[in-house]
Short mmCIF file of C-alpha atoms in Angstrom, two decimals:
data_model
loop_
_atom_site.label_atom_id
_atom_site.label_comp_id
_atom_site.label_asym_id
_atom_site.label_seq_id
_atom_site.Cartn_x
_atom_site.Cartn_y
_atom_site.Cartn_z
CA MET A 9 0.49 124.38 63.94
CA VAL A 10 -0.42 122.58 67.17
CA GLY A 11 0.02 119.25 65.43
CA GLY A 12 3.49 120.28 64.29
CA CYS A 13 4.47 121.18 67.87
CA TRP A 14 3.33 117.80 69.15
CA GLN A 15 5.31 116.16 66.34
CA ASP A 16 8.43 118.04 67.48
CA ILE A 17 7.80 116.98 71.11
CA SER A 18 7.36 113.38 69.97
CA ASP A 19 10.64 113.49 68.01
CA VAL A 20 12.52 114.85 71.05
CA CYS A 21 11.03 112.13 73.28
CA PHE A 22 12.12 109.41 70.85
CA ARG A 23 15.64 110.85 70.70
CA VAL A 24 15.84 110.94 74.51
CA GLN A 25 14.57 107.37 74.66
CA GLY A 26 17.26 106.32 72.17
CA MET A 27 19.94 107.83 74.40
CA LEU A 28 18.90 105.90 77.51
CA PRO A 29 20.88 102.68 76.79
CA SER A 30 24.05 104.72 76.28
CA LEU A 31 23.42 106.71 79.47
CA VAL A 32 22.86 103.48 81.42
CA GLY A 33 26.16 102.18 80.04
CA ILE A 34 27.99 105.36 81.08
CA ILE A 35 26.51 105.25 84.60
CA THR A 36 27.47 101.57 84.91
CA ILE A 37 31.06 102.26 83.89
CA MET A 38 31.30 105.29 86.20
CA ASN A 39 30.29 103.12 89.16
CA MET A 40 32.70 100.26 88.44
CA PRO A 41 35.71 99.72 90.73
CA THR A 42 38.77 101.69 89.63
CA ASP A 43 42.43 100.70 89.43
CA TYR A 44 43.61 104.04 90.83
CA LYS A 45 45.40 102.54 93.85
CA LEU A 46 47.21 99.98 91.71
CA ALA A 47 48.21 102.61 89.14
CA ALA A 48 49.39 104.94 91.91
CA ALA A 49 51.48 102.17 93.47
CA SER A 50 53.06 101.40 90.10
CA ALA A 51 53.82 105.09 89.43
CA ALA A 52 55.42 105.45 92.86
CA TYR A 53 57.60 102.39 92.24
CA CYS A 54 58.72 103.70 88.82
CA GLN A 55 59.58 107.11 90.28
CA GLN A 56 61.62 105.63 93.13
CA GLU A 57 63.43 103.18 90.85
CA THR A 58 64.19 105.88 88.27
CA LEU A 59 65.63 108.15 90.96
CA ARG A 60 67.73 105.30 92.36
CA ILE A 61 69.20 104.44 88.94
CA VAL A 62 69.88 108.07 88.05
CA ARG A 63 71.72 108.63 91.32
CA LYS A 64 73.82 105.55 90.69
CA HIS A 65 74.49 105.77 86.93
CA GLY A 66 73.35 109.26 85.86
CA ALA A 67 72.36 108.57 82.22
CA ILE A 68 68.58 108.89 82.25
CA ASP A 69 68.17 108.04 78.54
CA ARG A 70 69.91 104.70 79.01
CA ILE A 71 67.49 103.34 81.60
CA PRO A 72 65.67 100.36 80.05
CA ILE A 73 62.00 99.47 80.22
CA VAL A 74 61.77 96.16 82.09
CA VAL A 75 59.07 93.56 82.76
CA LYS A 76 60.03 90.70 85.06
CA GLY A 77 58.59 88.61 87.84
CA LEU A 78 55.04 88.41 86.53
CA SER A 79 52.99 85.35 87.43
CA ASP A 80 52.84 82.22 85.30
CA CYS A 81 49.13 81.74 86.03
CA PHE A 82 47.21 84.87 85.05
CA SER A 83 43.48 84.38 84.57
CA VAL A 84 42.04 86.26 81.60
CA GLN A 85 38.35 86.81 80.86
CA THR A 86 37.22 87.24 77.27
CA GLY A 87 33.82 87.71 75.68
CA LYS A 88 30.50 88.59 77.29
CA GLY A 89 27.43 86.78 78.53
CA ALA A 90 27.06 83.21 77.32
CA SER A 91 30.20 83.48 75.17
CA GLN A 92 32.37 84.49 78.14
CA LEU A 93 35.51 82.41 78.51
CA HIS A 94 38.21 82.16 81.18
CA SER A 95 41.71 81.12 80.22
CA ARG A 96 45.12 81.10 81.88
CA ILE A 97 48.22 82.70 80.38
CA ASN A 98 51.88 82.55 81.36
CA LEU A 99 53.60 85.95 81.58
CA SER A 100 56.72 84.74 83.37
CA GLY A 101 60.13 85.63 81.95
CA VAL A 102 61.98 88.88 81.33
CA LEU A 103 61.30 91.59 78.75
CA GLU A 104 63.89 94.34 78.49
CA VAL A 105 63.55 97.19 75.99
CA SER A 106 66.31 99.78 75.75
CA GLN A 107 65.27 103.34 74.97
CA GLY A 108 65.69 103.98 71.26
CA GLU A 109 64.81 100.43 70.20
CA LEU A 110 62.14 98.90 67.99
CA VAL A 111 61.14 95.61 69.60
CA CYS A 112 58.60 92.99 68.51
CA ILE A 113 56.55 90.52 70.55
CA THR A 114 55.29 87.47 68.68
CA GLY A 115 53.34 84.39 69.66
CA ALA A 116 50.28 82.27 68.98
CA HIS A 117 46.73 83.51 69.51
CA GLY A 118 45.63 83.44 73.15
CA THR A 119 49.10 83.45 74.73
CA GLY A 120 48.58 86.87 76.37
CA LYS A 121 50.36 89.29 74.06
CA THR A 122 47.60 91.92 74.18
CA THR A 123 47.26 91.56 77.96
CA LEU A 124 50.99 92.19 78.38
CA LEU A 125 50.89 95.24 76.09
CA LYS A 126 47.87 96.66 77.94
CA MET A 127 49.75 96.33 81.19
CA LEU A 128 52.72 98.19 79.68
CA GLY A 129 50.34 100.84 78.39
CA GLY A 130 48.78 101.28 81.84
CA LEU A 131 45.35 100.01 80.79
CA HIS A 132 45.28 96.66 82.50
CA TRP A 133 46.27 96.14 86.15
CA ARG A 134 45.89 92.73 87.70
CA ASP A 135 46.59 93.13 91.42
CA GLN A 136 48.96 94.73 93.93
CA ARG A 137 51.63 92.13 93.18
CA CYS A 138 52.14 93.61 89.69
CA ALA A 139 53.00 97.12 90.91
CA ASP A 140 56.76 96.47 91.04
CA LYS A 141 56.93 94.02 88.14
CA ILE A 142 56.66 96.56 85.30
CA PHE A 143 59.22 99.34 85.22
CA ILE A 144 58.95 102.28 82.82
CA PRO A 145 61.26 105.23 83.65
CA SER A 146 59.07 107.91 85.19
CA HIS A 147 60.01 110.64 82.68
CA ILE A 148 58.75 108.59 79.72
CA ARG A 149 55.30 109.23 78.25
CA SER A 150 53.74 106.02 76.94
CA LEU A 151 50.79 105.44 74.61
CA PHE A 152 48.93 102.17 73.99
CA VAL A 153 47.60 101.92 70.41
CA ARG A 154 44.63 99.57 70.19
CA ASN A 155 44.13 97.06 67.40
CA LEU A 156 40.53 98.27 67.08
CA PRO A 157 40.69 102.07 67.22
CA GLN A 158 38.03 104.22 68.81
CA PHE A 159 36.83 107.61 67.59
CA LEU A 160 35.06 110.54 69.17
CA MET A 161 32.29 112.45 67.46
CA GLY A 162 34.23 115.25 65.77
CA THR A 163 36.29 116.06 62.73
CA LEU A 164 39.02 113.75 61.51
CA HIS A 165 41.53 116.42 62.48
CA ASP A 166 40.08 116.52 66.02
CA ASN A 167 40.52 112.76 66.32
CA LEU A 168 44.08 112.86 65.00
CA THR A 169 45.12 115.55 67.47
CA LEU A 170 43.14 114.23 70.44
CA GLY A 171 44.94 114.89 73.72
CA ILE A 172 47.63 117.07 72.17
CA ASP A 173 48.19 120.44 73.79
CA GLU A 174 48.04 123.33 71.31
CA GLN A 175 51.20 124.67 72.91
CA ASP A 176 53.08 121.62 71.62
CA GLY A 177 53.30 123.43 68.30
CA LYS A 178 51.88 120.65 66.12
CA SER A 179 50.67 122.63 63.11
CA ASP A 180 48.12 121.59 60.51
CA GLU A 181 51.03 121.16 58.08
CA TYR A 182 52.74 118.76 60.51
CA VAL A 183 49.56 116.68 60.87
CA SER A 184 48.89 116.68 57.13
CA GLU A 185 52.44 115.64 56.23
CA ILE A 186 52.41 112.62 58.54
CA CYS A 187 49.01 111.59 57.16
CA LYS A 188 50.35 111.80 53.59
CA ARG A 189 53.46 109.82 54.45
CA ILE A 190 51.54 107.02 56.16
CA GLY A 191 49.42 106.53 53.04
CA PHE A 192 46.14 108.40 53.48
CA ASN A 193 44.22 108.22 50.20
CA GLY A 194 42.56 111.21 48.54
CA ARG A 195 39.27 110.62 50.34
CA LEU A 196 40.92 110.71 53.77
CA LEU A 197 42.98 113.78 52.92
CA ASP A 198 39.86 115.57 51.69
CA ALA A 199 38.08 114.66 54.94
CA LEU A 200 41.05 115.99 56.91
CA ASP A 201 40.92 119.32 55.09
CA SER A 202 37.12 119.69 55.08
CA ARG A 203 36.74 119.43 58.87
CA VAL A 204 33.44 117.58 58.41
CA VAL A 205 31.97 115.78 61.46
CA LEU A 206 31.07 112.13 60.84
CA GLU A 207 30.79 108.78 62.63
CA TRP A 208 34.19 107.65 61.42
CA GLU A 209 33.84 103.98 62.41
CA SER A 210 30.91 103.75 59.97
CA VAL A 211 32.46 105.85 57.20
CA LEU A 212 35.97 104.38 57.08
CA SER A 213 37.02 100.82 56.31
CA ARG A 214 38.74 98.87 59.09
CA ALA A 215 42.10 99.24 57.35
CA GLU A 216 41.59 103.01 57.06
CA CYS A 217 40.64 103.17 60.75
CA GLN A 218 43.86 101.39 61.61
CA LEU A 219 45.94 103.80 59.52
CA VAL A 220 44.25 106.75 61.25
CA SER A 221 44.99 105.21 64.65
CA ILE A 222 48.69 104.73 63.83
CA ALA A 223 48.91 108.25 62.39
CA ARG A 224 47.35 109.61 65.59
CA ALA A 225 50.04 107.85 67.65
CA LEU A 226 52.88 109.19 65.48
CA ILE A 227 51.46 112.72 65.64
CA ALA A 228 51.34 112.51 69.46
CA ASN A 229 55.11 111.90 69.39
CA VAL A 230 55.40 110.29 72.83
CA GLU A 231 58.60 108.59 73.99
CA PHE A 232 57.18 105.04 74.18
CA LEU A 233 54.68 103.63 71.68
CA VAL A 234 53.02 100.29 72.46
CA LEU A 235 51.21 99.00 69.36
CA ASP A 236 48.88 96.00 69.41
CA ARG A 237 48.86 94.20 66.01
CA PRO A 238 49.12 97.42 63.96
CA LEU A 239 49.67 95.57 60.66
CA GLU A 240 46.88 93.01 60.95
CA LEU A 241 44.42 94.68 58.54
CA LEU A 242 46.90 96.41 56.24
CA THR A 243 48.15 95.44 52.80
CA ALA A 244 51.78 94.43 52.31
CA HIS A 245 52.51 97.87 50.84
CA ASP A 246 50.86 99.76 53.71
CA SER A 247 52.56 97.48 56.27
CA SER A 248 55.94 98.24 54.74
CA THR A 249 55.19 101.98 54.80
CA VAL A 250 54.10 101.90 58.46
CA LEU A 251 57.17 99.92 59.53
CA SER A 252 59.45 102.31 57.65
CA LEU A 253 57.88 105.26 59.47
CA LEU A 254 58.21 103.50 62.83
CA GLN A 255 61.88 102.91 62.08
CA GLU A 256 62.31 106.60 61.29
CA PHE A 257 60.31 107.55 64.39
CA VAL A 258 62.81 105.62 66.52
CA SER A 259 66.03 106.58 64.71
CA GLN A 260 65.16 110.29 64.33
CA ARG A 261 63.39 110.61 67.68
CA GLY A 262 60.10 111.61 66.08
CA LEU A 263 58.74 112.33 62.61
CA GLN A 264 59.00 115.64 60.77
CA GLN A 265 61.46 116.95 63.34
CA ASP A 266 64.41 119.30 62.90
CA PRO A 267 67.50 117.10 62.28
CA ASP A 268 69.71 119.76 63.88
CA THR A 269 67.99 119.22 67.24
CA LEU A 270 68.19 115.42 67.20
CA HIS A 271 70.68 115.38 70.09
CA LEU A 272 68.31 117.51 72.21
CA ARG A 273 65.33 115.14 71.95
CA ARG A 274 64.55 112.16 74.14
CA PRO A 275 64.89 108.69 72.55
CA ARG A 276 61.78 107.20 70.96
CA THR A 277 60.95 103.56 71.61
CA CYS A 278 58.43 101.20 69.99
CA LEU A 279 57.09 97.85 71.19
CA ILE A 280 55.02 96.08 68.55
CA CYS A 281 52.88 92.96 68.85
CA SER A 282 52.94 91.27 65.44
CA ASN A 283 53.50 87.93 63.73
CA ASN A 284 54.30 89.67 60.44
CA PRO A 285 57.74 88.57 59.09
CA LEU A 286 58.33 92.12 57.82
CA CYS A 287 58.20 93.35 61.41
CA HIS A 288 60.60 90.69 62.68
CA ALA A 289 63.12 91.58 59.97
CA ILE A 290 63.47 95.26 60.94
CA CYS A 291 63.23 95.09 64.73
CA HIS A 292 66.28 95.28 66.95
CA ARG A 293 65.04 92.32 68.97
CA THR A 294 62.14 89.87 69.00
CA TYR A 295 60.49 88.22 71.99
CA GLU A 296 58.18 85.22 71.80
CA LEU A 297 55.35 84.63 74.25
CA THR A 298 54.32 80.99 74.54
CA GLU A 299 52.55 78.79 77.06
CA LYS A 300 55.95 78.49 78.78
CA GLY A 301 56.30 82.26 79.19
CA LEU A 302 58.28 85.06 77.59
CA LYS A 303 61.72 84.60 76.03
CA GLN A 304 63.93 86.44 73.56
CA SER A 305 63.99 84.63 70.22
CA ARG A 306 66.27 87.00 68.25
#
């Protein structure tokens, strides 16, 4: 009996020891400099500009999302340790996205497309000079959808409804229907219904992870979706399905919504980073980001 107790103590000690690297990582991140001041400056600018435009023109749903005046010499750091690289990208030019549009950004690898999308999604601030260069009307909720999705330890349903207030009225039927429409296979639908807790990055394929990430964004139903290479790992059939749903999301101002209340809902807008020809064909406009900067190509 005593031996068994010591075995239990030993197991606990080994588990604690295994957690230490993660705890060190968390403490390191918590003590890193924050971008709060830059984000606050940007939010203040967007609020003031929105108020100015509304007072002048009145139509709040017609205020465009605008990026202009960014530097042509941004320095970007990629990789870690010995593989760390520094490169310069050109983000000069003008990007204008009207509310209710599906817009695509294309360009070669390394031109800064993901950096630009992260800045629009509020995840990547460079310096104080950028605060008044990106304008998103202050009433619009935006969501950046990563190319490599992240999951929390929990059920698949928990991950799909992460950050959604229960008072928003998003029922299990609503979640399930969007998952079916986006192409969840039987295994994913069974996992959704079973409420089992797994390490989803290890259980799901990369393509399945990407579908779950896109479904999560559509379920959230925010006004402005910013998607970084959402079709990269998907088959042609799945890519076509996702683009069709994004079209419907924009035109119907959300998925699985009451058509009789369409005129009462805010416009839905999507900005997609993709070199997929299918995406270019359905978008209202296409912008190209090159070493010379950003320009509208269609």
